[in-house]
């Protein structure tokens, strides 16, 4: 195209001249060279237009807007009847993009309404969680009273996937975090000549808080997402509906093995997490702080063992949160792959959030009780 597809008439700047072949074959060049005219255009000259189809008409409507195209085309005498009908039809059925791009005016009422909707959704999700928790406990009690319903194979598989496969990442991460905590503590305490208290800092931090919380966060990102994806994929493939048709309880088949497995492996992973963090602190103490291994262990022996029990006591709570949220979000999946991804993300975010909230509440409770 040698001339501009859209230009203003030099003799009459308010007249828009459309020229060339406005068809699908030239759409790329048209889209690249067509310039949106200013708002002073009041007339259209199509005498140099050699052809136009729906692609060209759609581009013209996109550039000018449906209302302006309708007004200009209705008053244009150089358009043929077929061209005028095509442009009017496209302008009538094509959405007004320019109006859609205009941002809505800030409204305090709208913001308050949006905040209210978010609060209502949060309350609804909390109620769903506790309802699902009660249903799971009910089915757990029934299963414990009927040993022939125990699904030991599924339980073993879930323990292997959620527990044993998580050992390397849990051990490595907590070892590194323990080393970092020791470095930070030594940096501050060295100025007071109290580097030996770095051992106490690492021990108290991992026994009471960091050990079990880091293990729970790792399980929230690793296991909760896996539970949601597995159950969500079954929902998409209608396997969950098939279980219901066969008369099998969905909670017994899909939730209880995962729930019990996490209740078993979470305290074990928390203990491993504590030991790995202490090992990281010991490595820094021995290599950088001139604290021997015997002295490090001697300081550890002076710390009451109850601090470890206080930390491990939170493990079953974290396990229940991760397992229940992961399974519940899986059951919320609708029949699409996009829903699986959205619910998986939601499961991870909710699990980590509630783990941190419960840990903070437990810390405040321990402090008030003087533990």
PDB file of C-alpha atoms in Angstrom, residues 166-181 210-211 213-215 218 272-281:
ATOM      1  CA  UNK A 166      10.058 -34.880  51.691  1.00  0.00           C
ATOM      2  CA  UNK A 167      13.000 -35.835  53.913  1.00  0.00           C
ATOM      3  CA  UNK A 168      15.812 -34.487  51.665  1.00  0.00           C
ATOM      4  CA  UNK A 169      14.300 -31.046  51.097  1.00  0.00           C
ATOM      5  CA  UNK A 170      13.258 -30.673  54.745  1.00  0.00           C
ATOM      6  CA  UNK A 171      16.695 -31.648  56.025  1.00  0.00           C
ATOM      7  CA  UNK A 172      18.604 -29.455  53.579  1.00  0.00           C
ATOM      8  CA  UNK A 173      16.443 -26.373  54.026  1.00  0.00           C
ATOM      9  CA  UNK A 174      16.492 -26.483  57.813  1.00  0.00           C
ATOM     10  CA  UNK A 175      20.237 -27.113  57.873  1.00  0.00           C
ATOM     11  CA  UNK A 176      20.767 -23.952  55.828  1.00  0.00           C
ATOM     12  CA  UNK A 177      18.305 -21.921  57.898  1.00  0.00           C
ATOM     13  CA  UNK A 178      19.997 -23.121  61.080  1.00  0.00           C
ATOM     14  CA  UNK A 179      23.331 -21.955  59.727  1.00  0.00           C
ATOM     15  CA  UNK A 180      21.871 -18.560  58.795  1.00  0.00           C
ATOM     16  CA  UNK A 181      20.304 -18.103  62.240  1.00  0.00           C
ATOM     17  CA  UNK A 210      11.232 -22.627  63.284  1.00  0.00           C
ATOM     18  CA  UNK A 211      11.592 -26.393  63.126  1.00  0.00           C
ATOM     19  CA  UNK A 213       6.833 -24.224  61.177  1.00  0.00           C
ATOM     20  CA  UNK A 214       9.335 -24.665  58.341  1.00  0.00           C
ATOM     21  CA  UNK A 215       8.360 -28.308  58.010  1.00  0.00           C
ATOM     22  CA  UNK A 218       7.221 -27.067  53.108  1.00  0.00           C
ATOM     23  CA  UNK A 272      13.980 -34.086  61.585  1.00  0.00           C
ATOM     24  CA  UNK A 273      13.608 -30.373  60.926  1.00  0.00           C
ATOM     25  CA  UNK A 274      14.704 -29.515  64.467  1.00  0.00           C
ATOM     26  CA  UNK A 275      17.701 -31.823  64.287  1.00  0.00           C
ATOM     27  CA  UNK A 276      18.728 -30.437  60.894  1.00  0.00           C
ATOM     28  CA  UNK A 277      18.501 -26.861  62.152  1.00  0.00           C
ATOM     29  CA  UNK A 278      20.619 -27.723  65.177  1.00  0.00           C
ATOM     30  CA  UNK A 279      23.123 -29.426  62.875  1.00  0.00           C
ATOM     31  CA  UNK A 280      23.368 -26.261  60.779  1.00  0.00           C
ATOM     32  CA  UNK A 281      23.922 -24.195  63.907  1.00  0.00           C
TER      33      UNK A 281
END
